[in-house]
Structure formats: structure tokens, C-alpha cells
Short mmCIF file of C-alpha atoms in Angstrom, two decimals:
data_model
loop_
_atom_site.label_atom_id
_atom_site.label_comp_id
_atom_site.label_asym_id
_atom_site.label_seq_id
_atom_site.Cartn_x
_atom_site.Cartn_y
_atom_site.Cartn_z
CA UNK X 1 69.29 -24.04 -10.37
CA UNK X 2 67.51 -25.05 -7.15
CA UNK X 3 67.55 -28.59 -5.90
CA UNK X 4 64.38 -30.60 -5.56
CA UNK X 5 64.51 -30.08 -1.79
CA UNK X 6 64.77 -26.33 -2.20
CA UNK X 7 61.90 -26.31 -4.67
CA UNK X 8 59.89 -28.32 -2.15
CA UNK X 9 60.70 -25.81 0.61
CA UNK X 10 59.70 -22.86 -1.57
CA UNK X 11 56.45 -24.60 -2.53
CA UNK X 12 55.64 -25.41 1.12
CA UNK X 13 56.35 -21.79 2.11
CA UNK X 14 54.09 -20.45 -0.63
CA UNK X 15 51.28 -22.80 0.37
CA UNK X 16 51.58 -22.22 4.13
CA UNK X 17 51.71 -18.43 3.84
CA UNK X 18 49.04 -18.06 1.20
CA UNK X 19 45.75 -16.42 2.03
CA UNK X 20 44.12 -19.06 -0.15
CA UNK X 21 43.41 -22.59 1.02
CA UNK X 22 45.62 -24.73 -1.23
CA UNK X 23 46.05 -28.49 -1.48
CA UNK X 24 48.29 -30.45 -3.87
CA UNK X 25 47.78 -34.18 -4.47
CA UNK X 26 49.73 -36.71 -6.54
CA UNK X 27 48.35 -38.75 -9.39
CA UNK X 28 46.83 -41.25 -6.94
CA UNK X 29 45.07 -38.63 -4.84
CA UNK X 30 47.43 -38.61 -1.84
CA UNK X 31 47.87 -35.21 -0.21
CA UNK X 32 51.41 -33.90 -0.76
CA UNK X 33 51.11 -30.29 0.29
CA UNK X 34 48.40 -28.34 2.04
CA UNK X 35 48.08 -25.41 4.41
CA UNK X 36 46.47 -26.11 7.81
CA UNK X 37 44.01 -23.23 7.36
CA UNK X 38 42.46 -25.19 4.54
CA UNK X 39 41.06 -27.85 6.82
CA UNK X 40 39.49 -25.93 9.65
CA UNK X 41 36.52 -25.23 7.37
CA UNK X 42 36.15 -29.02 7.06
CA UNK X 43 36.32 -29.42 10.82
CA UNK X 44 39.36 -31.74 11.06
CA UNK X 45 42.88 -31.57 12.55
CA UNK X 46 46.15 -32.22 10.61
CA UNK X 47 46.42 -35.84 11.80
CA UNK X 48 43.18 -36.57 9.98
CA UNK X 49 44.44 -35.64 6.53
CA UNK X 50 48.24 -36.03 6.52
CA UNK X 51 49.21 -39.08 4.48
CA UNK X 52 45.63 -39.77 3.45
CA UNK X 53 44.16 -39.75 0.00
CA UNK X 54 41.26 -37.59 -1.07
CA UNK X 55 39.35 -40.80 -1.86
CA UNK X 56 39.56 -41.84 1.79
CA UNK X 57 38.48 -38.40 3.00
CA UNK X 58 35.58 -38.60 0.55
CA UNK X 59 34.58 -42.01 1.93
CA UNK X 60 34.66 -40.58 5.47
CA UNK X 61 32.32 -37.80 4.34
CA UNK X 62 34.83 -35.06 5.04
CA UNK X 63 35.01 -34.08 1.38
CA UNK X 64 31.57 -34.18 -0.17
CA UNK X 65 32.50 -34.61 -2.95
CA UNK X 66 36.29 -34.45 -3.45
CA UNK X 67 37.09 -32.04 -6.26
CA UNK X 68 40.61 -33.46 -6.60
CA UNK X 69 39.13 -36.96 -7.17
CA UNK X 70 36.86 -35.48 -9.83
CA UNK X 71 39.82 -33.83 -11.63
CA UNK X 72 41.83 -37.06 -11.45
CA UNK X 73 38.95 -38.78 -13.24
CA UNK X 74 38.00 -36.08 -15.76
CA UNK X 75 41.54 -34.66 -16.27
CA UNK X 76 40.12 -31.19 -16.72
CA UNK X 77 39.67 -28.09 -14.49
CA UNK X 78 36.53 -28.25 -12.33
CA UNK X 79 34.72 -25.86 -9.99
CA UNK X 80 32.06 -26.99 -7.52
CA UNK X 81 30.22 -25.89 -4.36
CA UNK X 82 30.66 -28.14 -1.32
CA UNK X 83 28.83 -28.31 1.98
CA UNK X 84 30.95 -29.51 4.89
CA UNK X 85 29.96 -31.41 8.00
CA UNK X 86 30.39 -28.18 9.93
CA UNK X 87 27.73 -26.49 7.81
CA UNK X 88 30.19 -24.41 5.80
CA UNK X 89 29.60 -23.60 2.13
CA UNK X 90 32.86 -23.98 0.18
CA UNK X 91 33.63 -23.07 -3.42
CA UNK X 92 36.39 -25.40 -4.64
CA UNK X 93 38.36 -25.08 -7.84
CA UNK X 94 40.95 -27.65 -8.99
CA UNK X 95 43.38 -27.87 -11.91
CA UNK X 96 45.30 -30.85 -13.34
CA UNK X 97 49.07 -30.66 -13.96
CA UNK X 98 50.56 -32.78 -16.74
CA UNK X 99 54.17 -33.84 -17.44
CA UNK X 100 55.93 -33.55 -20.79
CA UNK X 101 54.35 -36.82 -21.91
CA UNK X 102 50.86 -35.60 -21.11
CA UNK X 103 50.46 -37.76 -18.02
CA UNK X 104 48.58 -36.27 -15.08
CA UNK X 105 51.02 -35.98 -12.19
CA UNK X 106 49.50 -33.47 -9.80
CA UNK X 107 46.21 -31.78 -8.90
CA UNK X 108 46.17 -28.31 -7.32
CA UNK X 109 42.94 -27.29 -5.61
CA UNK X 110 41.77 -24.06 -4.00
CA UNK X 111 38.96 -23.73 -1.49
CA UNK X 112 37.17 -20.53 -0.52
CA UNK X 113 34.78 -20.37 2.41
CA UNK X 114 31.56 -18.89 0.96
CA UNK X 115 29.50 -19.30 4.12
CA UNK X 116 29.49 -15.63 5.08
CA UNK X 117 28.89 -14.59 1.48
CA UNK X 118 26.05 -17.10 1.17
CA UNK X 119 24.60 -15.89 4.48
CA UNK X 120 24.84 -12.33 3.23
CA UNK X 121 23.11 -13.39 0.02
CA UNK X 122 20.38 -15.09 2.03
CA UNK X 123 20.03 -12.04 4.25
CA UNK X 124 19.93 -9.82 1.19
CA UNK X 125 17.27 -12.05 -0.35
CA UNK X 126 15.23 -11.89 2.86
CA UNK X 127 15.74 -8.13 2.99
CA UNK X 128 14.56 -7.80 -0.61
CA UNK X 129 11.52 -9.90 0.24
CA UNK X 130 10.81 -7.70 3.26
CA UNK X 131 11.21 -4.56 1.15
CA UNK X 132 8.75 -5.99 -1.38
CA UNK X 133 6.34 -6.77 1.46
CA UNK X 134 6.75 -3.25 2.84
CA UNK X 135 6.27 -1.79 -0.63
CA UNK X 136 3.09 -3.83 -0.98
CA UNK X 137 1.92 -2.59 2.43
CA UNK X 138 2.78 1.01 1.52
CA UNK X 139 0.95 0.61 -1.80
CA UNK X 140 -2.02 -0.84 0.03
CA UNK X 141 -1.96 2.08 2.50
CA UNK X 142 -1.80 4.52 -0.40
CA UNK X 143 -4.75 2.79 -1.97
CA UNK X 144 -6.58 2.88 1.37
CA UNK X 145 -6.03 6.65 1.41
CA UNK X 146 -7.99 6.83 -1.85
CA UNK X 147 -10.56 4.16 -1.00
CA UNK X 148 -11.35 3.65 2.64
CA UNK X 149 -12.93 0.28 3.26
CA UNK X 150 -12.98 -2.70 5.59
CA UNK X 151 -15.74 -4.88 4.14
CA UNK X 152 -14.93 -8.08 2.27
CA UNK X 153 -17.13 -6.91 -0.62
CA UNK X 154 -14.94 -3.86 -1.19
CA UNK X 155 -11.75 -5.88 -0.73
CA UNK X 156 -12.92 -8.25 -3.45
CA UNK X 157 -13.72 -5.33 -5.77
CA UNK X 158 -10.25 -3.87 -5.12
CA UNK X 159 -8.67 -7.23 -6.04
CA UNK X 160 -10.73 -7.42 -9.24
CA UNK X 161 -9.70 -3.87 -10.17
CA UNK X 162 -6.06 -4.80 -9.60
CA UNK X 163 -6.32 -7.88 -11.84
CA UNK X 164 -8.10 -6.21 -14.75
CA UNK X 165 -5.91 -3.09 -14.55
CA UNK X 166 -3.11 -5.08 -16.21
CA UNK X 167 -5.25 -5.48 -19.34
CA UNK X 168 -6.97 -3.12 -21.77
CA UNK X 169 -10.41 -4.68 -21.25
CA UNK X 170 -13.27 -2.18 -21.03
CA UNK X 171 -14.61 -1.88 -17.50
CA UNK X 172 -18.10 -0.70 -16.54
CA UNK X 173 -18.52 0.50 -12.95
CA UNK X 174 -22.08 0.18 -11.67
CA UNK X 175 -23.59 1.60 -8.51
CA UNK X 176 -25.55 4.38 -6.90
CA UNK X 177 -24.40 7.96 -6.99
CA UNK X 178 -21.64 8.65 -4.48
CA UNK X 179 -20.34 5.08 -3.98
CA UNK X 180 -16.89 5.95 -5.36
CA UNK X 181 -17.04 4.93 -9.02
CA UNK X 182 -14.73 7.74 -10.16
CA UNK X 183 -12.19 6.85 -7.47
CA UNK X 184 -12.18 3.23 -8.64
CA UNK X 185 -11.76 4.40 -12.25
CA UNK X 186 -8.70 6.45 -11.33
CA UNK X 187 -7.34 3.57 -9.30
CA UNK X 188 -7.74 1.30 -12.32
CA UNK X 189 -5.75 3.80 -14.38
CA UNK X 190 -3.03 4.24 -11.75
CA UNK X 191 -2.44 0.49 -11.54
CA UNK X 192 -2.25 0.05 -15.32
CA UNK X 193 0.72 0.36 -17.68
CA UNK X 194 -0.92 3.58 -18.90
CA UNK X 195 -0.52 5.23 -15.48
CA UNK X 196 2.03 7.77 -16.77
CA UNK X 197 -0.35 8.84 -19.54
CA UNK X 198 -3.45 11.10 -19.25
CA UNK X 199 -6.55 10.17 -17.28
CA UNK X 200 -9.43 12.08 -18.86
CA UNK X 201 -12.69 12.10 -16.91
CA UNK X 202 -15.87 13.14 -18.69
CA UNK X 203 -19.23 13.48 -16.95
CA UNK X 204 -21.67 12.85 -19.78
CA UNK X 205 -24.52 14.50 -17.85
CA UNK X 206 -22.82 17.91 -17.62
CA UNK X 207 -22.05 18.58 -21.30
CA UNK X 208 -24.91 20.15 -23.30
CA UNK X 209 -26.04 17.91 -26.15
CA UNK X 210 -25.38 20.67 -28.71
CA UNK X 211 -21.73 20.86 -27.65
CA UNK X 212 -21.14 17.18 -27.05
CA UNK X 213 -19.60 16.29 -30.40
CA UNK X 214 -17.18 19.22 -30.47
CA UNK X 215 -16.17 18.61 -26.86
CA UNK X 216 -15.60 14.89 -27.39
CA UNK X 217 -13.98 14.96 -30.86
CA UNK X 218 -12.62 18.49 -31.06
CA UNK X 219 -12.86 20.65 -34.16
CA UNK X 220 -10.76 22.08 -36.93
CA UNK X 221 -10.11 25.81 -37.32
CA UNK X 222 -13.10 27.72 -38.67
CA UNK X 223 -15.49 24.81 -38.31
CA UNK X 224 -18.29 26.98 -36.93
CA UNK X 225 -19.02 30.44 -35.64
CA UNK X 226 -17.29 31.05 -32.34
CA UNK X 227 -14.74 28.30 -32.85
CA UNK X 228 -11.14 28.95 -31.88
CA UNK X 229 -8.99 29.99 -34.83
CA UNK X 230 -6.44 27.25 -34.27
CA UNK X 231 -9.07 24.56 -33.71
CA UNK X 232 -9.40 22.50 -30.56
CA UNK X 233 -8.36 19.08 -29.35
CA UNK X 234 -11.27 16.94 -28.12
CA UNK X 235 -11.45 14.92 -24.93
CA UNK X 236 -11.01 11.62 -26.80
CA UNK X 237 -7.83 12.93 -28.41
CA UNK X 238 -6.55 14.15 -25.05
CA UNK X 239 -6.91 10.59 -23.72
CA UNK X 240 -4.61 9.14 -26.41
CA UNK X 241 -2.37 6.42 -24.88
CA UNK X 242 -4.12 6.94 -21.55
CA UNK X 243 -7.53 6.24 -20.04
CA UNK X 244 -10.87 7.77 -21.02
CA UNK X 245 -13.40 7.62 -18.18
CA UNK X 246 -16.98 8.30 -19.24
CA UNK X 247 -19.03 8.82 -16.10
CA UNK X 248 -22.83 8.78 -16.31
CA UNK X 249 -22.56 6.94 -19.65
CA UNK X 250 -26.35 6.47 -19.64
CA UNK X 251 -26.68 10.20 -20.38
CA UNK X 252 -24.77 9.88 -23.66
CA UNK X 253 -26.99 11.14 -26.55
CA UNK X 254 -28.01 8.49 -29.09
CA UNK X 255 -26.15 10.10 -32.00
CA UNK X 256 -23.01 10.25 -29.87
CA UNK X 257 -23.47 6.60 -28.95
CA UNK X 258 -23.14 5.73 -32.65
CA UNK X 259 -19.99 7.79 -33.02
CA UNK X 260 -18.43 6.39 -29.84
CA UNK X 261 -19.15 2.86 -31.08
CA UNK X 262 -17.40 3.67 -34.34
CA UNK X 263 -14.34 4.98 -32.46
CA UNK X 264 -14.18 1.80 -30.38
CA UNK X 265 -14.44 -0.40 -33.48
CA UNK X 266 -12.15 1.49 -35.85
CA UNK X 267 -9.74 3.09 -33.35
CA UNK X 268 -9.98 6.29 -35.41
CA UNK X 269 -11.95 9.55 -35.30
CA UNK X 270 -12.44 12.81 -37.18
CA UNK X 271 -12.59 16.26 -35.67
CA UNK X 272 -15.71 18.33 -36.35
CA UNK X 273 -15.20 20.04 -39.70
CA UNK X 274 -12.22 17.85 -40.53
CA UNK X 275 -11.60 15.16 -43.15
CA UNK X 276 -8.46 13.56 -41.75
CA UNK X 277 -8.77 10.30 -39.84
CA UNK X 278 -6.84 10.37 -36.57
CA UNK X 279 -5.67 7.11 -35.03
CA UNK X 280 -6.40 6.81 -31.34
CA UNK X 281 -5.41 4.39 -28.57
CA UNK X 282 -7.01 4.62 -25.14
CA UNK X 283 -8.39 2.42 -22.40
CA UNK X 284 -12.13 2.98 -21.88
CA UNK X 285 -13.74 2.90 -18.45
CA UNK X 286 -17.41 3.81 -17.99
CA UNK X 287 -19.71 4.28 -15.03
CA UNK X 288 -23.42 4.62 -14.49
CA UNK X 289 -26.08 4.54 -11.79
CA UNK X 290 -28.75 3.64 -14.36
CA UNK X 291 -29.99 0.26 -15.54
CA UNK X 292 -28.62 0.16 -19.09
CA UNK X 293 -30.43 -3.09 -19.89
CA UNK X 294 -33.76 -1.35 -19.26
CA UNK X 295 -32.59 1.58 -21.36
CA UNK X 296 -31.75 -0.81 -24.21
CA UNK X 297 -35.27 -2.25 -24.01
CA UNK X 298 -36.74 1.26 -24.14
CA UNK X 299 -34.55 2.17 -27.10
CA UNK X 300 -32.64 4.94 -25.31
CA UNK X 301 -29.34 3.07 -25.31
CA UNK X 302 -27.84 1.12 -28.22
CA UNK X 303 -27.57 -2.64 -27.73
CA UNK X 304 -24.34 -2.95 -29.77
CA UNK X 305 -22.67 -0.23 -27.68
CA UNK X 306 -23.93 -1.85 -24.47
CA UNK X 307 -22.19 -5.10 -25.44
CA UNK X 308 -19.02 -3.15 -26.22
CA UNK X 309 -19.04 -1.49 -22.82
CA UNK X 310 -20.25 -4.38 -20.66
CA UNK X 311 -17.06 -6.47 -20.95
CA UNK X 312 -16.15 -6.40 -17.26
CA UNK X 313 -19.05 -5.04 -15.16
CA UNK X 314 -18.19 -4.27 -11.53
CA UNK X 315 -21.08 -3.59 -9.16
CA UNK X 316 -20.15 -1.35 -6.22
CA UNK X 317 -22.56 -1.88 -3.31
CA UNK X 318 -24.16 1.11 -1.56
CA UNK X 319 -22.81 2.19 1.80
CA UNK X 320 -25.88 0.98 3.71
CA UNK X 321 -25.09 -2.60 2.59
CA UNK X 322 -21.57 -2.50 3.99
CA UNK X 323 -21.99 -1.00 7.44
CA UNK X 324 -18.52 -2.05 8.57
CA UNK X 325 -17.19 0.56 6.12
CA UNK X 326 -19.29 3.35 7.64
CA UNK X 327 -17.37 3.44 10.92
CA UNK X 328 -13.95 3.58 9.28
CA UNK X 329 -15.15 6.25 6.85
CA UNK X 330 -16.53 8.36 9.70
CA UNK X 331 -13.25 8.17 11.62
CA UNK X 332 -11.18 8.82 8.51
CA UNK X 333 -13.17 11.88 7.50
CA UNK X 334 -13.19 13.24 11.06
CA UNK X 335 -9.41 13.04 11.11
CA UNK X 336 -8.94 14.53 7.64
CA UNK X 337 -11.43 17.39 8.05
CA UNK X 338 -10.29 18.22 11.59
CA UNK X 339 -6.77 18.48 10.22
CA UNK X 340 -7.95 20.59 7.28
CA UNK X 341 -9.66 23.15 9.54
CA UNK X 342 -7.19 22.80 12.45
CA UNK X 343 -9.92 21.66 14.83
CA UNK X 344 -10.29 18.77 17.25
CA UNK X 345 -13.98 17.90 17.34
CA UNK X 346 -15.40 14.53 18.29
CA UNK X 347 -18.71 12.80 17.81
CA UNK X 348 -20.85 12.07 20.81
CA UNK X 349 -21.47 8.27 21.04
CA UNK X 350 -25.15 8.78 20.24
CA UNK X 351 -24.27 10.85 17.20
CA UNK X 352 -21.84 8.19 16.09
CA UNK X 353 -24.48 5.48 16.47
CA UNK X 354 -27.04 7.50 14.50
CA UNK X 355 -24.54 7.90 11.66
CA UNK X 356 -23.88 4.16 11.64
CA UNK X 357 -27.60 3.38 11.37
CA UNK X 358 -28.32 6.02 8.71
CA UNK X 359 -29.46 4.88 5.22
CA UNK X 360 -26.91 7.06 3.37
CA UNK X 361 -28.80 7.44 0.11
CA UNK X 362 -25.93 9.66 -1.09
CA UNK X 363 -23.36 7.08 0.03
CA UNK X 364 -19.72 8.07 0.62
CA UNK X 365 -20.16 11.54 -0.85
CA UNK X 366 -23.07 12.29 1.49
CA UNK X 367 -21.09 11.08 4.49
CA UNK X 368 -18.05 13.20 3.61
CA UNK X 369 -20.16 16.30 3.12
CA UNK X 370 -22.05 15.78 6.37
CA UNK X 371 -18.89 15.34 8.47
CA UNK X 372 -17.46 18.54 7.03
CA UNK X 373 -20.73 20.36 7.71
CA UNK X 374 -20.84 19.14 11.33
CA UNK X 375 -17.26 20.18 12.04
CA UNK X 376 -17.77 23.63 10.52
CA UNK X 377 -21.15 24.43 12.06
CA UNK X 378 -20.97 22.93 15.56
CA UNK X 379 -19.67 25.29 18.24
CA UNK X 380 -18.88 22.65 20.84
CA UNK X 381 -15.93 20.24 20.84
CA UNK X 382 -18.43 17.36 21.14
CA UNK X 383 -20.91 16.99 18.27
CA UNK X 384 -24.22 15.97 19.85
CA UNK X 385 -27.17 14.40 17.96
CA UNK X 386 -28.96 17.74 17.96
CA UNK X 387 -26.46 19.04 15.39
CA UNK X 388 -27.57 16.40 12.87
CA UNK X 389 -30.02 17.39 10.10
CA UNK X 390 -33.69 16.86 10.91
CA UNK X 391 -34.09 13.78 8.71
CA UNK X 392 -31.68 11.91 11.02
CA UNK X 393 -34.22 12.17 13.82
CA UNK X 394 -36.99 10.30 12.09
CA UNK X 395 -40.27 11.55 10.71
CA UNK X 396 -41.88 12.46 14.01
CA UNK X 397 -41.78 16.11 15.00
CA UNK X 398 -40.60 17.15 18.44
CA UNK X 399 -44.21 17.73 19.55
CA UNK X 400 -45.06 14.09 18.92
CA UNK X 401 -42.16 12.61 20.84
CA UNK X 402 -43.35 10.42 23.72
CA UNK X 403 -42.86 11.37 27.33
CA UNK X 404 -40.10 8.80 27.44
CA UNK X 405 -36.74 9.32 25.72
CA UNK X 406 -34.81 6.26 24.52
CA UNK X 407 -31.02 6.57 24.69
CA UNK X 408 -29.09 3.43 23.73
CA UNK X 409 -31.92 1.24 25.05
CA UNK X 410 -32.01 3.23 28.33
CA UNK X 411 -35.43 4.64 29.20
CA UNK X 412 -35.24 8.19 30.56
CA UNK X 413 -38.43 9.42 32.24
CA UNK X 414 -38.65 13.21 31.98
CA UNK X 415 -41.45 13.61 34.50
CA UNK X 416 -38.78 14.39 37.10
CA UNK X 417 -36.13 16.66 35.58
CA UNK X 418 -33.48 15.95 38.24
CA UNK X 419 -33.91 12.19 37.83
CA UNK X 420 -33.72 12.48 34.05
CA UNK X 421 -30.57 14.61 34.24
CA UNK X 422 -28.93 12.10 36.58
CA UNK X 423 -29.78 9.23 34.24
CA UNK X 424 -28.31 11.07 31.25
CA UNK X 425 -25.26 12.04 33.32
CA UNK X 426 -24.65 8.41 34.31
CA UNK X 427 -25.16 7.28 30.73
CA UNK X 428 -22.66 9.83 29.39
CA UNK X 429 -20.09 8.87 32.04
CA UNK X 430 -20.46 5.22 31.10
CA UNK X 431 -20.02 6.02 27.41
CA UNK X 432 -16.99 8.18 28.12
CA UNK X 433 -15.36 5.47 30.25
CA UNK X 434 -15.67 3.03 27.37
CA UNK X 435 -14.26 5.50 24.85
CA UNK X 436 -11.41 6.94 26.94
CA UNK X 437 -8.37 5.56 28.75
CA UNK X 438 -8.10 8.11 31.56
CA UNK X 439 -10.19 10.64 33.46
CA UNK X 440 -8.32 13.40 31.62
CA UNK X 441 -9.48 11.98 28.27
CA UNK X 442 -12.99 11.60 29.71
CA UNK X 443 -12.96 15.26 30.75
CA UNK X 444 -11.97 16.32 27.24
CA UNK X 445 -14.56 13.98 25.74
CA UNK X 446 -17.36 15.32 28.00
CA UNK X 447 -16.28 18.96 27.86
CA UNK X 448 -15.89 19.31 31.64
CA UNK X 449 -12.93 19.47 34.03
CA UNK X 450 -11.03 16.40 35.22
CA UNK X 451 -11.92 16.96 38.89
CA UNK X 452 -15.59 17.12 37.86
CA UNK X 453 -15.23 13.72 36.16
CA UNK X 454 -13.66 12.21 39.29
CA UNK X 455 -16.35 13.72 41.51
CA UNK X 456 -19.20 12.46 39.34
CA UNK X 457 -17.68 8.97 39.07
CA UNK X 458 -17.54 8.79 42.87
CA UNK X 459 -21.14 9.98 43.03
CA UNK X 460 -22.36 7.17 40.76
CA UNK X 461 -19.81 4.45 41.67
CA UNK X 462 -22.53 2.19 43.06
CA UNK X 463 -24.66 2.47 39.94
CA UNK X 464 -22.14 2.31 37.10
CA UNK X 465 -19.85 -0.48 35.82
CA UNK X 466 -16.93 1.98 35.89
CA UNK X 467 -13.58 0.96 37.36
#
């Protein structure tokens, strides 16, 4: 059997060679054994703790708080997190030791420096936050690919769509033809919990009235002459658990309005020629470019259905009322269509300006179609105003154009052809210098060689604000 001195030596060896930071105190809190590595995390040297009690070290603020003092008071194992004067985060665990009579005689405590782990946790938390931010940005970019906009009106509509997408409330999208109602409807579906389920789009103006019921509700086998033998699933049934988008809802026949209202109220339907009630669950989104309130007054649209549909109306403004969106849409479509047809065509500044000022009665759809038409039909790399359809040039015919041509507020007198050509040349150089970063880009923009650009800039250096 070892002597007390030998036991003490073994205990000191275990403590000093341990990878853990260990401290043993007596029943009064005085430090009996400890390894020096324990205290560097508290920022003190051996002379500061040898022979001292944990109560004194607690008073000095070195231990904040002292876990050994807590165990001496509570007489039970305790685990706490400490923050040291040196800024370290320490996880301390302490256990009481009792003699045969149940008296507390020693406290053994362990301290683990958690600073690096805590820093890693903080870094991980920040990284997660960054990832979430990036995901939000990526999602926003994806959404921007579907809906290109810059105006605050469209941003507000996008926010509203995002909020209501989390519900099953019926949404009615209002606006002129071509403003993007169907794109917003799909976006609403994609942001909803139904996004993995079908999105069924129905244009009410394209289905003949005689076929409307069978198309919408489907039919049982043998319901009518020409019907499929196995019957057919209707569009409403196809939208089960998903989203049913009824575009041009104002074109819905009156008898179908009654049946749609019944479906919305009862959540059931019958196929044509069938007797069985089918339960149905879908989110309804509608769109129209008509004034349904006026249609209600005229008796061509049911008031009760109107109230059912007009839960969350969202008015999408026409393109001419959000001109800041026109520029970004032009650039986006130029890029997309150039890529589609492997071309590299650009708009002349005057063409660009005319597109910005255009009324766009067909809205986004008209703009997209026109850009594609211009890229496919123009032979030059620069699309000049002359390539635009005639209605872009105003109502006056070419014969009635004055002797003076206005180009970006610059008056060009065509009585002297050479003078007029020089004025246009200077104007085009000025435009190119604003659009391009180098003479090589200007040459590409103007469709001439780079030396020609340099030569012409020297020619007009005293007349142009070109550096």
C-alpha cells in the first residue's frame, strides 16, 4: 500500500501531465493541486494562485465566477461557462468529493478552453447568414430572370406576391394585355407550398363555349359522340393540390361562371356525364384586362363570383407608366435574343431613345416581339431608327417632314448636304464616345474602322466635347 506522500506524488504527476486543465481544492477552497497549463487561459502566473483560495481569486475577478466555490456551497456537480479577463471562453465542470461520513473534503474541477470552438461557431453562424443572404440574392436574380423590372411599383407588386404566396387566398391580377400577368401567376405558384404540384394555365378566351364544360370538368366514358372511350380528366381536376390559373376570366361564359362558383364553394365537381362527386383542392389565381365591375353592372359577369375572385386584387401598371423598366427590358431582351440567334447587334442611340419614348400599347410582349424582329430583319450590326415600324416615326409621312431634321435636340439643315452630313457625323461620334470606353469600341459601335474613328475625332476635336 502506498504512503500518503507517494499517493500525493502520483496525483501531482497525473494532474501535471494531463491534457485537461485540472484543479483540486480542499473543503475551504484553497488550491491543493493544479497544473500550470490551467491558468494561462486566465492570464496569471503560478505565484498568483499558489496558496490562494478560489474565493480570493473570485474577488480579484480572475475567476468569474469560481465553479469550485459554487460546488462548495451547493455540494453537487456543476457545469458553467466562464469568460476570463483575457477574453477566453471557458467551460468549467466541477465535482464534490465526500469522505465516509458524507463530509465534503475536496472539489475537483476541469476547465476547457472553448474560445476557438466558440469562434468557429460564430464564424459558422456568420457563414450561414451569408449563405442565406446569397441564397436570397440568387432567388432574387432567378426571379429577375422571369420578371425584369427596376421600378418601385413593380418591386412593391413582387413583395405583395411573395407575401400572399404563402396563403391560399384567391388572387386577381389586373392589367392591360402583355404586362406580365401570367408570369406573376406562375411566380405566385412557385413561391407557394404548392410549388411541387401542377400549375394549370387556362386562357378562357381560347376555348370554344361549346367545349368549355368538358374541357374544364372532364367527362366520363361514352358521355357524348366523339368522346374518348376511357373518359377524360378536366383542367380543374388536373390542378388538384396545385394552382389553377384562369387567364382572361372575363371571357368565362355565364353558365360556366355558375359552375365555377359552385366548385369554389363546395370544393367538389362532377365530370360531364358522371354522377360521382369528386373532391378537389387547388389555389385559384385569375387575370383579366377587362373591368369586371362594369361587366357586373351590365349583367355579363356574376356579382357573387366577382366577390369570390376579388379577394386580393393586384393591379399591374402598363409599361408606359414605368419608363425606368423599359430600358432594362430593352437591354435584357437584346442580350437574350442576340444569344439565341448568335448575333451581336446593338441599337443606335436614336433608336434606343425612340423605344424609351414609345407608348407600348402591347406592353412587355410588344417590346419582346419588336426586339426579336429588329435583330432578325436588320442587316447591319447597328439598328438605326429606319428599321423601326412606321408607327414609331409619328403620323406624318416622309413627304410632309420639314426641311429641318431634329436629332436629339440638334437641328440639322439639309439645304447643304455636306454640312448636314458633318453635323450627323459629329453627333454620332459624340453619342459613341458616351456609350463606349475606347476608340475600338466606338469603331464597332459605328461600324467603321478604328483608324477612321481616330481620324474623325481629330477632325472635329475643336467642335466636340470628346476627350
